[in-house]
Coordinates of C-alpha atoms in Angstrom, one line a residue:
M1 CA -35.3 -56.4 196.7
S2 CA -38.3 -56.0 194.5
A3 CA -39.6 -52.5 193.7
T4 CA -42.4 -51.2 195.8
R5 CA -45.6 -49.9 194.3
G6 CA -45.8 -46.2 193.8
T7 CA -42.0 -45.6 193.6
G8 CA -42.0 -45.6 189.8
A9 CA -39.4 -48.4 189.7
L10 CA -40.2 -51.6 187.8
D11 CA -39.7 -55.2 188.5
A12 CA -40.6 -56.5 185.1
V13 CA -41.2 -55.2 181.5
V14 CA -43.2 -57.2 179.0
I15 CA -42.7 -56.5 175.3
G16 CA -45.9 -57.1 173.4
A17 CA -49.6 -56.9 174.6
G18 CA -50.9 -60.0 172.9
P19 CA -52.7 -62.7 174.9
N20 CA -49.5 -64.2 176.2
G21 CA -47.8 -60.9 177.0
L22 CA -50.9 -59.7 178.9
A23 CA -51.2 -63.0 180.7
A24 CA -47.5 -62.9 181.8
A25 CA -48.0 -59.4 183.0
V26 CA -51.2 -60.3 185.0
A27 CA -49.4 -63.2 186.6
L28 CA -46.4 -61.1 187.6
A29 CA -48.6 -58.3 188.9
G30 CA -50.7 -60.8 190.8
A31 CA -47.5 -61.9 192.6
G32 CA -47.0 -58.3 193.9
L33 CA -44.6 -57.1 191.3
Q34 CA -44.6 -53.7 189.5
V35 CA -45.0 -54.5 185.8
R36 CA -45.2 -52.4 182.6
V37 CA -46.3 -53.8 179.2
I38 CA -45.0 -52.1 176.1
E39 CA -47.0 -52.5 172.9
A40 CA -46.1 -51.4 169.3
R41 CA -49.7 -50.8 168.2
D42 CA -52.1 -48.3 169.7
T43 CA -54.3 -51.0 171.2
V44 CA -53.7 -54.2 173.1
G45 CA -54.8 -57.5 171.7
G46 CA -52.2 -59.0 169.4
G47 CA -54.0 -61.9 167.7
A48 CA -57.3 -61.2 169.4
R49 CA -58.4 -57.8 168.2
T50 CA -61.8 -56.8 166.8
A51 CA -62.4 -54.0 164.3
E52 CA -64.9 -52.7 161.8
L53 CA -63.1 -54.0 158.7
T54 CA -65.8 -53.8 156.1
G55 CA -68.0 -50.9 157.2
P56 CA -69.7 -49.2 160.2
G57 CA -71.4 -51.7 162.5
F58 CA -69.8 -54.8 161.0
R59 CA -67.5 -56.0 163.8
H60 CA -64.9 -58.6 162.7
D61 CA -62.4 -60.5 164.8
V62 CA -59.2 -59.6 163.1
C63 CA -57.4 -62.9 163.9
S64 CA -58.6 -65.3 166.6
A65 CA -62.4 -65.7 166.8
I66 CA -63.4 -68.9 168.5
H67 CA -62.0 -69.7 172.0
P68 CA -62.0 -73.3 173.2
T69 CA -58.4 -72.8 174.4
A70 CA -59.4 -69.8 176.5
V71 CA -62.1 -71.6 178.4
I72 CA -59.9 -74.7 179.1
S73 CA -56.9 -72.4 180.1
P74 CA -56.0 -73.2 183.7
F75 CA -54.7 -69.6 184.1
L76 CA -57.4 -67.6 182.4
R77 CA -60.0 -69.6 184.5
T78 CA -58.5 -68.1 187.6
L79 CA -59.2 -64.5 186.4
P80 CA -62.4 -62.5 186.9
L81 CA -62.9 -62.0 183.2
E82 CA -66.7 -61.8 183.4
E83 CA -66.4 -58.9 186.0
H84 CA -64.5 -57.0 183.3
G85 CA -66.9 -57.4 180.5
V86 CA -66.4 -60.9 179.0
A87 CA -69.6 -62.7 178.1
W88 CA -69.2 -66.1 176.6
I89 CA -71.7 -67.3 174.0
Y90 CA -72.0 -71.1 173.4
P91 CA -73.7 -72.1 170.2
E92 CA -75.7 -75.3 170.3
A93 CA -72.9 -77.1 168.3
A94 CA -69.2 -76.5 168.5
L95 CA -68.5 -77.2 164.9
A96 CA -70.1 -78.2 161.6
H97 CA -68.5 -79.9 158.6
P98 CA -70.7 -79.8 155.5
L99 CA -70.5 -82.4 152.8
A100 CA -71.3 -82.1 149.1
D101 CA -74.4 -84.3 149.3
G102 CA -76.2 -81.8 151.6
R103 CA -75.3 -83.5 154.8
A104 CA -73.0 -82.2 157.6
G105 CA -71.1 -83.8 160.3
V106 CA -71.8 -81.8 163.6
L107 CA -69.6 -81.8 166.7
Y108 CA -72.0 -81.5 169.6
P109 CA -70.7 -81.0 173.2
D110 CA -72.9 -83.9 174.3
L111 CA -71.4 -87.2 173.1
D112 CA -74.9 -88.7 173.1
R113 CA -75.9 -86.4 170.2
M114 CA -73.0 -87.4 167.9
A115 CA -75.2 -90.1 166.3
E116 CA -77.5 -87.5 164.9
T117 CA -75.1 -86.7 162.0
L118 CA -72.4 -89.4 162.2
G119 CA -74.6 -92.5 162.4
E120 CA -74.7 -95.1 165.2
E121 CA -71.5 -96.9 164.2
D122 CA -69.2 -93.9 163.9
A123 CA -70.8 -92.2 166.9
A124 CA -69.9 -95.3 168.9
A125 CA -66.3 -95.2 167.6
W126 CA -66.2 -91.4 168.3
S127 CA -67.3 -92.1 171.9
D128 CA -64.8 -94.9 172.3
L129 CA -62.0 -92.5 171.3
F130 CA -63.1 -89.6 173.5
S131 CA -64.9 -91.0 176.5
P132 CA -61.8 -92.3 178.3
L133 CA -60.0 -88.9 177.8
L134 CA -63.1 -87.0 179.0
A135 CA -62.9 -88.9 182.3
G136 CA -59.6 -87.3 183.0
E137 CA -59.8 -84.1 180.8
A138 CA -58.8 -81.7 183.6
A139 CA -55.5 -83.6 184.2
L140 CA -54.9 -84.1 180.5
F141 CA -55.3 -80.3 179.7
E142 CA -52.9 -79.6 182.6
E143 CA -50.3 -81.8 181.0
L144 CA -50.9 -80.5 177.4
L145 CA -51.0 -76.8 178.2
G146 CA -47.5 -76.5 179.3
P147 CA -43.9 -77.6 178.7
L148 CA -42.9 -81.2 178.4
R149 CA -42.5 -82.6 181.9
I150 CA -40.2 -85.6 182.7
P151 CA -41.7 -87.5 184.3
P152 CA -45.3 -86.4 183.5
R153 CA -47.7 -85.8 186.4
H154 CA -50.3 -88.2 184.9
P155 CA -48.3 -90.8 183.0
L156 CA -51.0 -93.3 182.4
L157 CA -53.5 -90.7 181.0
L158 CA -50.8 -89.1 178.9
A159 CA -49.8 -92.5 177.5
R160 CA -53.4 -93.3 176.6
F161 CA -53.7 -89.9 174.8
G162 CA -50.3 -90.4 173.2
L163 CA -51.1 -93.8 171.6
S164 CA -53.6 -92.0 169.3
A165 CA -52.0 -88.5 169.3
I166 CA -48.7 -89.7 167.8
R167 CA -50.5 -90.9 164.7
S168 CA -51.3 -89.1 161.5
A169 CA -54.8 -87.6 161.4
D170 CA -55.4 -89.3 158.1
G171 CA -54.4 -92.7 159.4
L172 CA -56.4 -92.4 162.7
A173 CA -59.5 -91.1 160.9
R174 CA -59.5 -93.9 158.3
D175 CA -58.9 -96.6 160.9
T176 CA -61.4 -95.4 163.4
F177 CA -64.4 -94.2 161.3
R178 CA -66.2 -95.5 158.3
G179 CA -68.3 -92.5 157.1
D180 CA -67.3 -89.2 155.4
A181 CA -69.0 -87.2 158.1
A182 CA -66.9 -88.5 161.0
R183 CA -63.7 -88.6 159.0
G184 CA -64.2 -85.1 157.7
L185 CA -65.1 -83.8 161.1
F186 CA -62.0 -85.2 162.7
G187 CA -59.7 -84.2 159.8
G188 CA -60.9 -80.6 159.9
C189 CA -60.1 -80.4 163.6
A190 CA -56.6 -81.9 163.0
A191 CA -56.0 -79.4 160.1
H192 CA -55.7 -76.6 162.8
S193 CA -52.2 -78.0 163.1
F194 CA -51.1 -76.5 159.8
L195 CA -49.5 -79.9 159.1
P196 CA -50.0 -82.2 156.2
L197 CA -52.6 -84.7 157.6
E198 CA -50.4 -87.7 156.7
T199 CA -47.8 -86.3 159.2
L200 CA -47.1 -88.0 162.5
F201 CA -48.6 -86.1 165.5
S202 CA -51.2 -84.3 163.3
A203 CA -53.9 -86.4 165.0
S204 CA -53.0 -84.8 168.4
F205 CA -54.5 -81.4 167.3
G206 CA -57.7 -83.1 166.2
I207 CA -58.0 -85.0 169.5
V208 CA -57.4 -81.9 171.7
L209 CA -59.8 -79.6 169.9
A210 CA -62.6 -82.2 169.7
L211 CA -62.0 -83.0 173.4
A212 CA -62.2 -79.4 174.3
A213 CA -65.6 -79.2 172.5
H214 CA -66.9 -82.0 174.6
A215 CA -65.4 -80.7 177.8
V216 CA -66.1 -77.0 177.7
G217 CA -67.4 -76.0 174.3
W218 CA -66.2 -73.7 171.5
P219 CA -67.5 -70.3 172.6
V220 CA -67.3 -66.8 171.1
V221 CA -67.0 -63.6 173.0
R222 CA -69.9 -61.2 172.9
T223 CA -68.9 -58.1 170.9
G224 CA -65.7 -59.7 169.7
S225 CA -62.4 -61.1 170.8
Q226 CA -61.2 -57.6 171.7
A227 CA -63.4 -57.8 174.8
L228 CA -61.3 -60.6 176.2
M229 CA -58.1 -58.7 175.7
D230 CA -59.6 -55.5 177.2
A231 CA -60.5 -57.6 180.2
L232 CA -56.9 -58.8 180.6
A233 CA -55.7 -55.2 180.4
A234 CA -58.3 -54.1 183.0
I235 CA -57.2 -56.8 185.4
L236 CA -53.6 -55.9 184.9
R237 CA -54.3 -52.2 185.7
A238 CA -56.4 -53.3 188.7
R239 CA -53.3 -55.1 190.0
G240 CA -51.2 -52.0 189.6
G241 CA -49.7 -52.8 186.2
E242 CA -49.1 -50.3 183.4
I243 CA -49.5 -50.4 179.6
E244 CA -47.6 -48.2 177.3
A245 CA -49.1 -48.5 173.8
G246 CA -47.8 -47.1 170.4
R247 CA -44.1 -47.8 171.2
T248 CA -41.9 -50.0 169.1
V249 CA -38.9 -51.5 170.8
A250 CA -35.7 -52.0 168.8
S251 CA -33.2 -52.6 171.6
L252 CA -33.2 -53.4 175.3
D253 CA -31.2 -50.3 175.8
E254 CA -34.4 -48.3 175.1
L255 CA -36.3 -49.8 177.9
P256 CA -36.5 -48.8 181.6
E257 CA -34.5 -50.7 184.1
A258 CA -36.1 -53.8 185.4
R259 CA -35.0 -57.1 186.9
A260 CA -36.8 -59.2 184.3
Y261 CA -37.9 -58.7 180.6
L262 CA -40.4 -61.0 179.0
F263 CA -40.8 -61.1 175.2
D264 CA -44.1 -61.7 173.5
T265 CA -42.3 -61.8 170.2
T266 CA -40.8 -64.3 167.8
P267 CA -37.5 -65.9 168.8
A268 CA -35.7 -64.0 166.1
A269 CA -37.0 -60.7 167.3
M270 CA -36.0 -61.5 170.9
A271 CA -32.5 -62.3 169.6
R272 CA -32.4 -59.0 167.7
I273 CA -33.7 -56.8 170.6
A274 CA -31.6 -58.5 173.3
G275 CA -28.4 -58.4 171.2
D276 CA -25.3 -59.2 173.1
R277 CA -27.2 -59.7 176.4
L278 CA -27.7 -63.2 175.1
P279 CA -24.8 -65.5 174.1
A280 CA -24.1 -65.6 170.4
G281 CA -24.7 -69.3 170.2
Y282 CA -28.1 -69.1 171.8
R283 CA -29.1 -66.2 169.5
R284 CA -28.2 -68.4 166.5
R285 CA -30.5 -71.1 167.9
L286 CA -33.3 -68.6 168.2
E287 CA -32.7 -67.4 164.7
R288 CA -33.0 -71.0 163.4
F289 CA -36.5 -71.4 164.7
R290 CA -38.8 -72.4 161.8
H291 CA -42.1 -70.7 161.0
G292 CA -45.0 -72.6 159.5
P293 CA -47.5 -72.0 156.7
G294 CA -49.4 -68.8 156.3
V295 CA -53.0 -67.8 156.1
F296 CA -55.1 -65.9 153.5
K297 CA -58.1 -64.3 155.1
V298 CA -61.3 -62.6 153.9
D299 CA -63.8 -60.9 156.2
Y300 CA -67.2 -60.5 154.7
A301 CA -70.1 -58.1 155.3
L302 CA -73.3 -60.0 154.2
D303 CA -76.9 -59.2 153.5
G304 CA -78.0 -62.3 155.2
P305 CA -76.8 -65.5 156.9
I306 CA -74.7 -67.9 154.9
P307 CA -77.2 -70.1 153.0
W308 CA -75.8 -73.6 154.0
E309 CA -77.4 -76.4 152.1
A310 CA -77.2 -78.6 155.3
P311 CA -79.5 -76.9 157.9
A312 CA -77.5 -78.3 160.8
T313 CA -74.5 -76.1 159.8
A314 CA -76.3 -73.1 161.2
R315 CA -76.1 -74.5 164.7
A316 CA -72.4 -73.8 165.0
A317 CA -70.4 -70.6 165.0
T318 CA -67.5 -72.6 163.5
V319 CA -67.7 -74.3 160.1
H320 CA -64.9 -76.3 158.4
V321 CA -65.3 -76.1 154.6
G322 CA -63.3 -78.7 152.7
G323 CA -65.4 -81.7 151.8
T324 CA -64.2 -85.2 152.4
L325 CA -61.1 -86.4 154.2
D326 CA -59.5 -87.1 150.9
E327 CA -60.0 -83.4 149.9
L328 CA -58.7 -82.2 153.2
V329 CA -55.6 -84.3 152.9
A330 CA -54.9 -83.0 149.4
S331 CA -55.4 -79.4 150.5
E332 CA -53.1 -79.6 153.5
R333 CA -50.5 -81.5 151.5
A334 CA -50.1 -78.5 149.3
L335 CA -48.7 -76.6 152.3
A336 CA -45.4 -78.4 152.0
G337 CA -45.0 -77.1 148.4
D338 CA -44.9 -73.7 146.7
A339 CA -48.5 -73.6 145.3
P340 CA -51.6 -73.4 147.3
A341 CA -54.5 -75.8 146.9
E342 CA -57.1 -75.2 144.2
R343 CA -59.7 -76.3 146.7
P344 CA -58.4 -75.1 150.0
F345 CA -59.6 -76.1 153.4
C346 CA -61.4 -73.1 154.8
L347 CA -62.2 -72.2 158.3
V348 CA -65.4 -70.2 158.6
A349 CA -66.8 -68.3 161.6
Q350 CA -70.3 -67.0 161.6
Q351 CA -70.5 -65.2 164.9
S352 CA -73.3 -62.9 163.9
L353 CA -75.7 -65.9 164.0
F354 CA -75.3 -66.0 167.8
D355 CA -74.1 -62.5 168.7
N356 CA -76.3 -59.6 167.4
T357 CA -73.7 -57.0 168.2
R358 CA -71.5 -58.1 165.3
A359 CA -73.6 -56.6 162.4
P360 CA -76.4 -54.1 161.8
A361 CA -80.0 -55.5 162.1
G362 CA -80.7 -58.0 159.3
K363 CA -77.0 -58.1 158.2
H364 CA -74.3 -60.6 159.0
T365 CA -70.6 -61.2 159.0
A366 CA -68.4 -64.1 158.0
W367 CA -64.8 -64.7 159.0
V368 CA -62.9 -67.0 156.6
Y369 CA -59.3 -68.0 156.1
C370 CA -57.5 -70.8 154.3
H371 CA -54.0 -72.2 154.8
V372 CA -51.3 -71.3 152.2
P373 CA -47.6 -71.9 151.9
P374 CA -45.4 -69.4 153.7
G375 CA -45.4 -66.0 152.1
C376 CA -47.8 -67.1 149.3
E377 CA -48.6 -64.3 146.9
V378 CA -51.6 -66.0 145.3
D379 CA -55.0 -64.2 145.7
M380 CA -57.1 -66.9 147.2
T381 CA -60.4 -64.9 147.3
A382 CA -62.0 -66.6 144.3
R383 CA -61.0 -70.1 145.5
I384 CA -62.3 -69.4 149.0
E385 CA -65.6 -68.2 147.6
A386 CA -65.9 -71.2 145.3
Q387 CA -65.4 -73.5 148.2
I388 CA -68.1 -71.9 150.3
E389 CA -70.5 -71.7 147.3
R390 CA -70.2 -75.5 146.9
F391 CA -71.8 -76.0 150.3
A392 CA -73.9 -72.8 150.4
P393 CA -75.2 -71.9 147.0
G394 CA -76.0 -68.2 146.7
F395 CA -73.3 -67.1 149.1
R396 CA -71.7 -64.7 146.6
D397 CA -75.0 -62.9 146.1
L398 CA -75.0 -61.9 149.7
V399 CA -71.6 -60.3 149.8
R400 CA -71.8 -56.5 150.5
A401 CA -68.1 -55.9 151.1
R402 CA -64.8 -57.8 151.7
A403 CA -61.6 -57.1 153.6
V404 CA -58.8 -59.2 152.3
R405 CA -55.5 -60.0 154.1
A406 CA -52.7 -62.0 152.5
P407 CA -49.6 -63.4 154.2
A408 CA -47.6 -60.3 153.6
D409 CA -50.4 -58.2 155.0
W410 CA -50.4 -60.3 158.2
Q411 CA -46.7 -59.8 158.7
R412 CA -47.1 -56.0 158.3
Y413 CA -50.0 -56.1 160.7
N414 CA -48.0 -58.1 163.4
E415 CA -44.3 -58.8 163.2
N416 CA -44.9 -62.1 165.0
Y417 CA -46.8 -63.5 161.9
V418 CA -43.7 -64.3 159.8
G419 CA -44.8 -65.2 156.3
G420 CA -48.4 -65.2 157.4
D421 CA -47.8 -67.8 160.2
I422 CA -50.4 -67.0 162.9
A423 CA -49.5 -70.1 164.9
G424 CA -46.2 -69.0 166.3
G425 CA -44.0 -71.5 164.4
A426 CA -44.1 -74.8 162.6
N427 CA -45.8 -77.6 164.5
D428 CA -43.7 -80.5 163.3
W429 CA -42.8 -83.2 165.8
L430 CA -39.5 -81.5 166.7
Q431 CA -40.9 -78.1 167.4
I432 CA -43.9 -79.5 169.3
F433 CA -41.4 -80.7 171.9
A434 CA -38.5 -78.2 171.4
R435 CA -40.1 -74.8 171.1
P436 CA -38.1 -72.5 170.6
V437 CA -35.1 -74.7 171.6
A438 CA -34.7 -78.0 173.4
S439 CA -34.9 -77.2 177.1
L440 CA -36.7 -78.3 180.2
S441 CA -37.5 -74.6 180.8
P442 CA -38.1 -73.3 177.2
Y443 CA -39.2 -69.9 178.5
S444 CA -35.8 -69.2 180.2
T445 CA -32.6 -68.1 178.5
P446 CA -29.0 -68.1 179.5
N447 CA -29.5 -64.6 180.8
P448 CA -31.6 -64.9 184.0
S449 CA -33.3 -61.6 183.3
L450 CA -34.7 -62.5 179.8
Y451 CA -37.7 -64.7 179.1
L452 CA -39.7 -65.7 176.0
C453 CA -43.4 -65.8 176.5
S454 CA -44.9 -65.9 173.0
S455 CA -46.7 -68.7 171.2
S456 CA -43.2 -69.8 170.0
T457 CA -43.0 -71.5 173.4
P458 CA -45.2 -74.4 174.7
P459 CA -48.1 -75.0 174.4
G460 CA -48.0 -73.0 171.2
G461 CA -50.8 -71.1 169.3
G462 CA -54.2 -70.3 170.7
V463 CA -55.7 -67.7 173.0
H464 CA -55.0 -69.4 176.3
G465 CA -52.3 -67.2 177.9
M466 CA -50.4 -70.3 179.1
C467 CA -47.1 -69.4 177.3
G468 CA -47.2 -66.1 179.2
Y469 CA -48.2 -67.8 182.5
H470 CA -45.3 -70.4 182.3
A471 CA -42.8 -67.7 181.4
A472 CA -43.9 -65.6 184.3
A473 CA -43.7 -68.6 186.6
A474 CA -40.1 -69.2 185.4
A475 CA -39.2 -65.6 186.1
L476 CA -40.9 -65.6 189.5
E477 CA -39.0 -68.6 190.6
R478 CA -35.6 -67.7 189.1
V479 CA -35.4 -63.9 189.7
F480 CA -37.9 -63.1 192.4
Q481 CA -38.0 -66.4 194.4
R482 CA -41.8 -66.2 194.5
P483 CA -44.3 -68.9 193.8
A484 CA -46.4 -68.8 190.6
P485 CA -50.1 -68.0 190.9
A486 CA -52.2 -71.1 191.4
L487 CA -54.0 -72.6 188.5
S488 CA -57.6 -73.8 188.0
M489 CA -58.8 -76.8 186.1
P490 CA -61.8 -76.7 183.8
A491 CA -65.3 -76.8 185.4
P492 CA -68.5 -78.0 183.6
R493 CA -69.5 -75.9 180.6
P494 CA -71.9 -73.1 181.5
Q495 CA -75.2 -73.0 179.7
L496 CA -75.5 -69.6 178.2
P497 CA -78.2 -68.4 175.8
P498 CA -77.0 -68.4 172.1
R499 CA -77.8 -64.8 171.5
G500 CA -76.8 -61.8 173.4

């Protein structure tokens, strides 16, 4: 029998209070179970915290900053996030991609606006690629935000997606588009994969992220990503769950007795903490899980907005800085070697243009990182700033302060970020489908009490909570014989004012 509320006994313990750990706990508590989350740091959040990194009043998202996967998440959409302080801000454009000649490709949620910066021919090709998928976007996101199903629920739609998704981003962009704006725009979306853009399946990331922009937008959270995590924590507590912060777990023997344990950790950490409660062969499989490239990040306090040469770049909170598709390909190809790119692809977030809580009056913030090989020790600050300066002359003159975080710093900050890998593991074709091991229930282990719920399980990285949800669903079915909480498909994107 499951423990009753108020007795102090626990049904489940979740190790780690990142987005997936909290989502798992919320799902379990929503099914009537008594749940405790144990978090090593003093605050919840994992990869979605907000802090004053550069000075008082300058609020920076420490890791995740832009949240398309949160608003397409079938689980997060079921939760009363807005009742607990989450206010979504939708910029006019989801994404901008500046070019060296003063133009920029802009990803507008409205497909009819794509011709404004891509031109008629490439806008038509863009529409041809995305319109059929938008017609079934709810069903497609349901398929993609979970484990591989055999057979899939929507085989024809998934097959249509797969014909393009299986390709390399470089090949699909060159064959589909003619101009630098469209090719760069798509290539930048695909580069979120942390894969060389000539690699098979790299196109899938570009398609999903651009499709999310057209379906629901790429919003930011007013006051910072921490507000989303605080809302999940509040919902958990409202459902009777507990959070114990500031406690590191080295062994399951240290934890209170429960019927299920869920790990929002790396596979290797799970193997270490679980010890001989998992078979030796399965532990070895977890330990062989491969992590991907790292990131080098700089947070900036600025005396003004980034002075982009292309005015349309200021319409988006997210900016991909990397130039042409050829330049993007060269930058991401370097991830397979030992040396980072001289001209790295940079992801820039300029939330303070749309959220006036992020900086003191008249000041601004910038959130910037680039991809580097795992464990890279090269200081990329100058290369990042040179890239931004190419497309925003005068940027350096606006810098008041910097907060720099290299791959080793990321791993010290969060043990899950091995070698600076913030994506939960390498996204090559094998680990897209077998994450962390090949299994129809990748969240379950040979021990029916132990489950992995981190981004090292499907669908991987991003603040969507779906890894946690699916792990909780597996535990509910296997241990507690209870149904998983119902999911919700994306609704039309709300039209919120751009500034809070």
